[in-house]
């Protein structure tokens, strides 16, 4: 009995050492530990139109709307082969787990770029005139990741596909929020972004953190979801300032298969 107790005590001590060691490995940098979008705690989005259904999805705020887009050409065996061949070095399985095994993406929009409007001015304290350009750079950065989606920046918010607006802060520990809508085929058909200028506590986020959050939110716009990998911009708590190879490869894989279920019904 005494031996059992001793073994258990040793195991607990070893676990404690392991936890402390792991904790020390985390980067001490606080700059970009900005509590991005812990989305699963968000309440359902207000409905934009009467025929929408809304859920607080694993990725920010998701709603469903019927569209007239044609259904994608789907070959389940081919979809599963591409996933198996391409999943190494990606977090596609984490995304599919959060989506009930559904892939969400825009139709190819290289020839007809998505129109982005970034609010150019704000009276909110600590707004910096350089911020809108940093948001535009976030969109351009994802374009270079190799997805078949182009963006163009428009000056008329009413004619945009993706408005980006500034908010003072959120009433929860997030710094950005993306609302996006998919249709009956899981084509993404609309999105909007809100970016905070302050932490929930009221302290300013700063330009670097805002730029990182913008990158994270554009990832949501493209159909990506969260990963546990802290080296990636799609980690719920953003700790990096650029896309990781996993971010790029995951986005490429999302756009190498059609939208909708990746498993047998
Ligand atoms: Zn997020």
Short mmCIF file of N, CA and C in Angstrom, two decimals, residues 109-239:
data_model
loop_
_atom_site.label_atom_id
_atom_site.label_comp_id
_atom_site.label_asym_id
_atom_site.label_seq_id
_atom_site.Cartn_x
_atom_site.Cartn_y
_atom_site.Cartn_z
N UNK A 109 -13.32 33.50 -57.18
CA UNK A 109 -13.60 34.93 -57.40
C UNK A 109 -12.33 35.64 -57.85
N UNK A 110 -11.59 35.00 -58.75
CA UNK A 110 -10.39 35.67 -59.26
C UNK A 110 -10.74 36.71 -60.32
N UNK A 111 -11.69 36.36 -61.20
CA UNK A 111 -12.06 37.27 -62.27
C UNK A 111 -13.03 38.34 -61.79
N UNK A 112 -13.78 38.00 -60.76
CA UNK A 112 -14.73 38.96 -60.21
C UNK A 112 -14.41 39.13 -58.72
N UNK A 113 -13.42 39.98 -58.42
CA UNK A 113 -12.94 40.08 -57.04
C UNK A 113 -14.05 40.47 -56.05
N UNK A 114 -13.93 39.98 -54.84
CA UNK A 114 -14.83 40.39 -53.77
C UNK A 114 -14.54 41.84 -53.42
N UNK A 115 -15.62 42.61 -53.25
CA UNK A 115 -15.46 44.04 -52.98
C UNK A 115 -15.42 44.28 -51.47
N UNK A 116 -14.31 44.84 -51.03
CA UNK A 116 -14.09 45.08 -49.60
C UNK A 116 -14.15 46.57 -49.33
N UNK A 117 -14.91 46.93 -48.32
CA UNK A 117 -14.92 48.32 -47.87
C UNK A 117 -14.38 48.38 -46.45
N UNK A 118 -13.32 49.16 -46.27
CA UNK A 118 -12.74 49.34 -44.94
C UNK A 118 -13.07 50.76 -44.48
N UNK A 119 -13.76 50.85 -43.37
CA UNK A 119 -14.16 52.16 -42.84
C UNK A 119 -12.92 53.06 -42.75
N UNK A 120 -12.91 54.17 -43.49
CA UNK A 120 -11.66 54.94 -43.60
C UNK A 120 -11.39 55.86 -42.41
N UNK A 121 -12.45 56.22 -41.69
CA UNK A 121 -12.31 57.18 -40.58
C UNK A 121 -13.09 56.68 -39.38
N UNK A 122 -12.68 57.14 -38.21
CA UNK A 122 -13.46 56.84 -37.01
C UNK A 122 -13.17 57.88 -35.95
N UNK A 123 -14.20 58.19 -35.17
CA UNK A 123 -14.01 59.12 -34.06
C UNK A 123 -13.60 58.41 -32.78
N UNK A 124 -13.52 57.10 -32.83
CA UNK A 124 -13.15 56.34 -31.63
C UNK A 124 -11.72 56.70 -31.21
N UNK A 125 -11.53 56.84 -29.90
CA UNK A 125 -10.19 57.18 -29.38
C UNK A 125 -9.17 56.16 -29.85
N UNK A 126 -7.97 56.65 -30.11
CA UNK A 126 -6.84 55.81 -30.53
C UNK A 126 -6.96 55.29 -31.96
N UNK A 127 -7.97 55.77 -32.72
CA UNK A 127 -8.00 55.40 -34.14
C UNK A 127 -6.81 56.05 -34.82
N UNK A 128 -6.12 55.28 -35.62
CA UNK A 128 -4.94 55.78 -36.33
C UNK A 128 -5.23 55.69 -37.82
N UNK A 129 -4.85 56.73 -38.55
CA UNK A 129 -5.18 56.77 -39.98
C UNK A 129 -4.47 55.69 -40.79
N UNK A 130 -3.45 55.09 -40.20
CA UNK A 130 -2.74 54.02 -40.92
C UNK A 130 -3.46 52.68 -40.82
N UNK A 131 -4.43 52.57 -39.93
CA UNK A 131 -5.07 51.26 -39.70
C UNK A 131 -5.81 50.71 -40.91
N UNK A 132 -6.61 51.53 -41.63
CA UNK A 132 -7.31 50.96 -42.80
C UNK A 132 -6.36 50.31 -43.80
N UNK A 133 -5.19 50.91 -44.02
CA UNK A 133 -4.24 50.33 -44.95
C UNK A 133 -3.72 48.99 -44.43
N UNK A 134 -3.53 48.89 -43.13
CA UNK A 134 -3.07 47.61 -42.57
C UNK A 134 -4.14 46.52 -42.75
N UNK A 135 -5.39 46.91 -42.69
CA UNK A 135 -6.47 45.93 -42.93
C UNK A 135 -6.45 45.49 -44.39
N UNK A 136 -6.27 46.45 -45.29
CA UNK A 136 -6.20 46.08 -46.72
C UNK A 136 -5.02 45.14 -46.97
N UNK A 137 -3.92 45.39 -46.28
CA UNK A 137 -2.75 44.49 -46.42
C UNK A 137 -3.07 43.08 -45.92
N UNK A 138 -3.94 42.99 -44.92
CA UNK A 138 -4.32 41.67 -44.40
C UNK A 138 -5.07 40.87 -45.49
N UNK A 139 -5.97 41.55 -46.20
CA UNK A 139 -6.67 40.87 -47.31
C UNK A 139 -5.67 40.46 -48.39
N UNK A 140 -4.76 41.36 -48.74
CA UNK A 140 -3.78 41.04 -49.78
C UNK A 140 -2.88 39.89 -49.38
N UNK A 141 -2.57 39.82 -48.08
CA UNK A 141 -1.70 38.74 -47.60
C UNK A 141 -2.34 37.37 -47.87
N UNK A 142 -3.64 37.26 -47.62
CA UNK A 142 -4.33 35.99 -47.86
C UNK A 142 -4.40 35.68 -49.34
N UNK A 143 -4.51 36.71 -50.18
CA UNK A 143 -4.53 36.48 -51.62
C UNK A 143 -3.25 35.79 -52.05
N UNK A 144 -2.13 36.19 -51.43
CA UNK A 144 -0.83 35.60 -51.77
C UNK A 144 -0.68 34.18 -51.22
N UNK A 145 -1.62 33.74 -50.39
CA UNK A 145 -1.56 32.38 -49.85
C UNK A 145 -2.01 31.35 -50.86
N UNK A 146 -2.47 31.80 -52.02
CA UNK A 146 -2.79 30.85 -53.08
C UNK A 146 -4.23 30.39 -53.11
N UNK A 147 -5.15 31.24 -52.67
CA UNK A 147 -6.57 30.90 -52.80
C UNK A 147 -7.13 31.58 -54.05
N UNK A 148 -8.13 30.96 -54.71
CA UNK A 148 -8.66 31.54 -55.95
C UNK A 148 -9.68 32.64 -55.70
N UNK A 149 -9.35 33.51 -54.76
CA UNK A 149 -10.24 34.61 -54.39
C UNK A 149 -9.41 35.90 -54.43
N UNK A 150 -9.89 36.87 -55.17
CA UNK A 150 -9.22 38.18 -55.21
C UNK A 150 -10.10 39.20 -54.50
N UNK A 151 -9.47 40.24 -54.02
CA UNK A 151 -10.20 41.31 -53.33
C UNK A 151 -9.94 42.63 -54.04
N UNK A 152 -10.97 43.47 -54.08
CA UNK A 152 -10.77 44.83 -54.55
C UNK A 152 -11.38 45.75 -53.51
N UNK A 153 -10.77 46.92 -53.33
CA UNK A 153 -11.21 47.80 -52.25
C UNK A 153 -12.05 48.93 -52.82
N UNK A 154 -13.25 49.10 -52.29
CA UNK A 154 -14.20 50.07 -52.81
C UNK A 154 -14.43 51.18 -51.79
N UNK A 155 -14.90 52.32 -52.28
CA UNK A 155 -15.11 53.46 -51.40
C UNK A 155 -16.57 53.61 -50.98
N UNK A 156 -17.45 52.84 -51.62
CA UNK A 156 -18.88 52.91 -51.31
C UNK A 156 -19.28 51.66 -50.51
N UNK A 157 -19.57 51.86 -49.24
CA UNK A 157 -19.87 50.71 -48.38
C UNK A 157 -21.10 49.96 -48.87
N UNK A 158 -22.05 50.69 -49.49
CA UNK A 158 -23.29 50.05 -49.92
C UNK A 158 -23.05 49.08 -51.07
N UNK A 159 -21.94 49.23 -51.75
CA UNK A 159 -21.67 48.35 -52.90
C UNK A 159 -20.59 47.32 -52.58
N UNK A 160 -20.40 47.03 -51.31
CA UNK A 160 -19.33 46.10 -50.94
C UNK A 160 -19.91 44.72 -50.60
N UNK A 161 -19.09 43.72 -50.77
CA UNK A 161 -19.43 42.36 -50.34
C UNK A 161 -19.02 42.14 -48.89
N UNK A 162 -17.94 42.82 -48.48
CA UNK A 162 -17.37 42.60 -47.15
C UNK A 162 -17.05 43.95 -46.51
N UNK A 163 -17.94 44.47 -45.67
CA UNK A 163 -17.61 45.70 -44.94
C UNK A 163 -16.76 45.40 -43.71
N UNK A 164 -15.81 46.29 -43.45
CA UNK A 164 -14.97 46.19 -42.24
C UNK A 164 -15.16 47.47 -41.45
N UNK A 165 -15.63 47.36 -40.22
CA UNK A 165 -15.91 48.55 -39.42
C UNK A 165 -15.13 48.50 -38.12
N UNK A 166 -14.93 49.70 -37.54
CA UNK A 166 -14.19 49.84 -36.28
C UNK A 166 -15.17 49.91 -35.12
N UNK A 167 -14.84 49.25 -34.05
CA UNK A 167 -15.61 49.39 -32.82
C UNK A 167 -14.63 49.72 -31.70
N UNK A 168 -15.17 50.36 -30.65
CA UNK A 168 -14.33 50.74 -29.51
C UNK A 168 -13.76 49.50 -28.84
N UNK A 169 -14.67 48.63 -28.36
CA UNK A 169 -14.26 47.36 -27.72
C UNK A 169 -15.49 46.47 -27.68
N UNK A 170 -15.27 45.20 -27.40
CA UNK A 170 -16.36 44.26 -27.25
C UNK A 170 -16.66 44.09 -25.76
N UNK A 171 -17.88 43.68 -25.48
CA UNK A 171 -18.24 43.45 -24.07
C UNK A 171 -17.88 42.04 -23.64
N UNK A 172 -16.92 41.46 -24.32
CA UNK A 172 -16.37 40.15 -23.94
C UNK A 172 -14.91 40.15 -24.38
N UNK A 173 -14.17 39.12 -24.00
CA UNK A 173 -12.73 39.11 -24.22
C UNK A 173 -12.37 38.73 -25.65
N UNK A 174 -12.85 39.52 -26.59
CA UNK A 174 -12.46 39.33 -27.98
C UNK A 174 -12.03 40.67 -28.56
N UNK A 175 -11.31 40.62 -29.65
CA UNK A 175 -10.82 41.86 -30.27
C UNK A 175 -11.29 42.02 -31.71
N UNK A 176 -11.92 40.98 -32.23
CA UNK A 176 -12.45 41.05 -33.59
C UNK A 176 -13.59 40.07 -33.72
N UNK A 177 -14.44 40.32 -34.72
CA UNK A 177 -15.58 39.42 -34.90
C UNK A 177 -15.94 39.40 -36.39
N UNK A 178 -16.13 38.20 -36.89
CA UNK A 178 -16.57 38.06 -38.28
C UNK A 178 -17.94 37.39 -38.31
N UNK A 179 -18.84 37.98 -39.06
CA UNK A 179 -20.12 37.32 -39.32
C UNK A 179 -20.08 36.85 -40.76
N UNK A 180 -20.43 35.60 -40.99
CA UNK A 180 -20.44 35.14 -42.36
C UNK A 180 -21.64 34.26 -42.62
N UNK A 181 -22.02 34.21 -43.86
CA UNK A 181 -23.23 33.51 -44.26
C UNK A 181 -22.88 32.51 -45.35
N UNK A 182 -23.43 31.29 -45.21
CA UNK A 182 -23.26 30.32 -46.29
C UNK A 182 -24.64 29.91 -46.81
N UNK A 183 -24.66 29.40 -48.03
CA UNK A 183 -25.94 29.01 -48.62
C UNK A 183 -26.19 27.52 -48.45
N UNK A 184 -27.18 27.02 -49.18
CA UNK A 184 -27.58 25.61 -49.01
C UNK A 184 -26.51 24.64 -49.48
N UNK A 185 -25.56 25.13 -50.29
CA UNK A 185 -24.46 24.26 -50.76
C UNK A 185 -23.19 24.44 -49.93
N UNK A 186 -23.22 25.33 -48.95
CA UNK A 186 -22.05 25.74 -48.16
C UNK A 186 -21.12 26.67 -48.94
N UNK A 187 -21.62 27.27 -50.05
CA UNK A 187 -20.89 28.40 -50.62
C UNK A 187 -20.99 29.55 -49.63
N UNK A 188 -19.89 30.23 -49.37
CA UNK A 188 -19.97 31.45 -48.56
C UNK A 188 -20.54 32.55 -49.46
N UNK A 189 -21.55 33.25 -48.96
CA UNK A 189 -22.23 34.25 -49.79
C UNK A 189 -22.21 35.65 -49.17
N UNK A 190 -21.59 35.82 -48.02
CA UNK A 190 -21.51 37.14 -47.43
C UNK A 190 -20.69 37.11 -46.16
N UNK A 191 -20.08 38.25 -45.83
CA UNK A 191 -19.29 38.33 -44.60
C UNK A 191 -19.11 39.79 -44.21
N UNK A 192 -18.91 40.01 -42.93
CA UNK A 192 -18.56 41.35 -42.45
C UNK A 192 -17.65 41.19 -41.24
N UNK A 193 -16.84 42.21 -41.03
CA UNK A 193 -15.84 42.16 -39.95
C UNK A 193 -15.99 43.39 -39.06
N UNK A 194 -15.87 43.17 -37.75
CA UNK A 194 -15.73 44.27 -36.79
C UNK A 194 -14.37 44.13 -36.13
N UNK A 195 -13.64 45.24 -36.06
CA UNK A 195 -12.32 45.24 -35.41
C UNK A 195 -12.33 46.23 -34.26
N UNK A 196 -11.89 45.77 -33.10
CA UNK A 196 -11.85 46.65 -31.93
C UNK A 196 -10.55 47.45 -31.90
N UNK A 197 -10.61 48.62 -31.27
CA UNK A 197 -9.41 49.42 -31.06
C UNK A 197 -8.89 49.29 -29.64
N UNK A 198 -9.71 48.72 -28.76
CA UNK A 198 -9.32 48.56 -27.36
C UNK A 198 -9.65 47.16 -26.86
N UNK A 199 -8.86 46.74 -25.88
CA UNK A 199 -9.20 45.52 -25.15
C UNK A 199 -10.51 45.75 -24.41
N UNK A 200 -11.08 44.65 -23.93
CA UNK A 200 -12.31 44.77 -23.14
C UNK A 200 -12.08 45.68 -21.93
N UNK A 201 -10.84 45.68 -21.41
CA UNK A 201 -10.51 46.51 -20.24
C UNK A 201 -10.45 47.99 -20.58
N UNK A 202 -10.35 48.32 -21.86
CA UNK A 202 -10.26 49.71 -22.27
C UNK A 202 -8.87 50.13 -22.72
N UNK A 203 -7.86 49.33 -22.48
CA UNK A 203 -6.51 49.69 -22.91
C UNK A 203 -6.38 49.51 -24.42
N UNK A 204 -5.60 50.38 -25.08
CA UNK A 204 -5.51 50.31 -26.55
C UNK A 204 -4.84 49.02 -27.01
N UNK A 205 -5.33 48.49 -28.13
CA UNK A 205 -4.72 47.29 -28.70
C UNK A 205 -3.40 47.61 -29.39
N UNK A 206 -3.35 48.71 -30.11
CA UNK A 206 -2.15 49.06 -30.87
C UNK A 206 -2.22 48.50 -32.28
N UNK A 207 -1.47 49.16 -33.17
CA UNK A 207 -1.56 48.82 -34.59
C UNK A 207 -1.15 47.40 -34.93
N UNK A 208 -0.10 46.88 -34.28
CA UNK A 208 0.37 45.53 -34.61
C UNK A 208 -0.68 44.48 -34.24
N UNK A 209 -1.30 44.66 -33.08
CA UNK A 209 -2.32 43.70 -32.66
C UNK A 209 -3.54 43.80 -33.57
N UNK A 210 -3.95 45.02 -33.91
CA UNK A 210 -5.10 45.18 -34.81
C UNK A 210 -4.82 44.52 -36.15
N UNK A 211 -3.60 44.68 -36.65
CA UNK A 211 -3.24 44.07 -37.93
C UNK A 211 -3.29 42.54 -37.84
N UNK A 212 -2.84 42.00 -36.71
CA UNK A 212 -2.86 40.54 -36.54
C UNK A 212 -4.30 40.03 -36.46
N UNK A 213 -5.13 40.76 -35.73
CA UNK A 213 -6.53 40.35 -35.63
C UNK A 213 -7.21 40.44 -37.00
N UNK A 214 -6.85 41.47 -37.76
CA UNK A 214 -7.42 41.59 -39.11
C UNK A 214 -7.06 40.37 -39.95
N UNK A 215 -5.83 39.93 -39.88
CA UNK A 215 -5.42 38.72 -40.61
C UNK A 215 -6.26 37.52 -40.18
N UNK A 216 -6.46 37.40 -38.88
CA UNK A 216 -7.26 36.29 -38.33
C UNK A 216 -8.70 36.35 -38.86
N UNK A 217 -9.28 37.52 -38.85
CA UNK A 217 -10.68 37.64 -39.27
C UNK A 217 -10.83 37.40 -40.77
N UNK A 218 -9.87 37.82 -41.57
CA UNK A 218 -9.95 37.55 -43.01
C UNK A 218 -9.87 36.04 -43.25
N UNK A 219 -9.12 35.33 -42.40
CA UNK A 219 -9.11 33.88 -42.48
C UNK A 219 -10.51 33.31 -42.29
N UNK A 220 -11.26 33.85 -41.33
CA UNK A 220 -12.66 33.42 -41.15
C UNK A 220 -13.49 33.74 -42.39
N UNK A 221 -13.28 34.94 -42.93
CA UNK A 221 -14.03 35.34 -44.13
C UNK A 221 -13.84 34.31 -45.24
N UNK A 222 -12.63 33.77 -45.34
CA UNK A 222 -12.33 32.80 -46.41
C UNK A 222 -12.85 31.40 -46.10
N UNK A 223 -13.34 31.19 -44.87
CA UNK A 223 -13.91 29.88 -44.54
C UNK A 223 -13.07 29.07 -43.57
N UNK A 224 -11.98 29.66 -43.06
CA UNK A 224 -11.16 28.92 -42.11
C UNK A 224 -11.75 29.04 -40.71
N UNK A 225 -11.35 28.11 -39.87
CA UNK A 225 -11.79 28.12 -38.48
C UNK A 225 -10.56 27.99 -37.59
N UNK A 226 -10.80 27.82 -36.30
CA UNK A 226 -9.68 27.88 -35.36
C UNK A 226 -8.83 26.62 -35.33
N UNK A 227 -7.57 26.83 -34.98
CA UNK A 227 -6.65 25.73 -34.72
C UNK A 227 -6.06 25.94 -33.33
N UNK A 228 -5.63 24.84 -32.71
CA UNK A 228 -4.95 24.94 -31.41
C UNK A 228 -3.50 25.39 -31.58
N UNK A 229 -3.00 25.37 -32.81
CA UNK A 229 -1.59 25.65 -33.10
C UNK A 229 -1.30 27.14 -32.92
N UNK A 230 -0.54 27.48 -31.89
CA UNK A 230 -0.28 28.89 -31.59
C UNK A 230 0.65 29.56 -32.58
N UNK A 231 1.27 28.79 -33.47
CA UNK A 231 2.13 29.39 -34.49
C UNK A 231 1.32 29.89 -35.68
N UNK A 232 0.03 29.57 -35.68
CA UNK A 232 -0.83 29.94 -36.80
C UNK A 232 -1.71 31.14 -36.46
N UNK A 233 -2.01 31.93 -37.47
CA UNK A 233 -2.83 33.12 -37.26
C UNK A 233 -4.27 32.72 -36.88
N UNK A 234 -4.69 31.50 -37.20
CA UNK A 234 -6.06 31.09 -36.90
C UNK A 234 -6.19 30.46 -35.52
N UNK A 235 -5.19 30.57 -34.68
CA UNK A 235 -5.34 30.21 -33.27
C UNK A 235 -6.33 31.21 -32.65
N UNK A 236 -7.23 30.74 -31.81
CA UNK A 236 -8.25 31.64 -31.26
C UNK A 236 -7.61 32.81 -30.51
N UNK A 237 -6.54 32.53 -29.81
CA UNK A 237 -5.78 33.62 -29.19
C UNK A 237 -4.57 33.88 -30.08
N UNK A 238 -4.61 34.98 -30.79
CA UNK A 238 -3.60 35.24 -31.82
C UNK A 238 -2.28 35.63 -31.17
N UNK A 239 -1.23 34.89 -31.49
CA UNK A 239 0.09 35.17 -30.91
C UNK A 239 1.12 35.51 -31.98
#
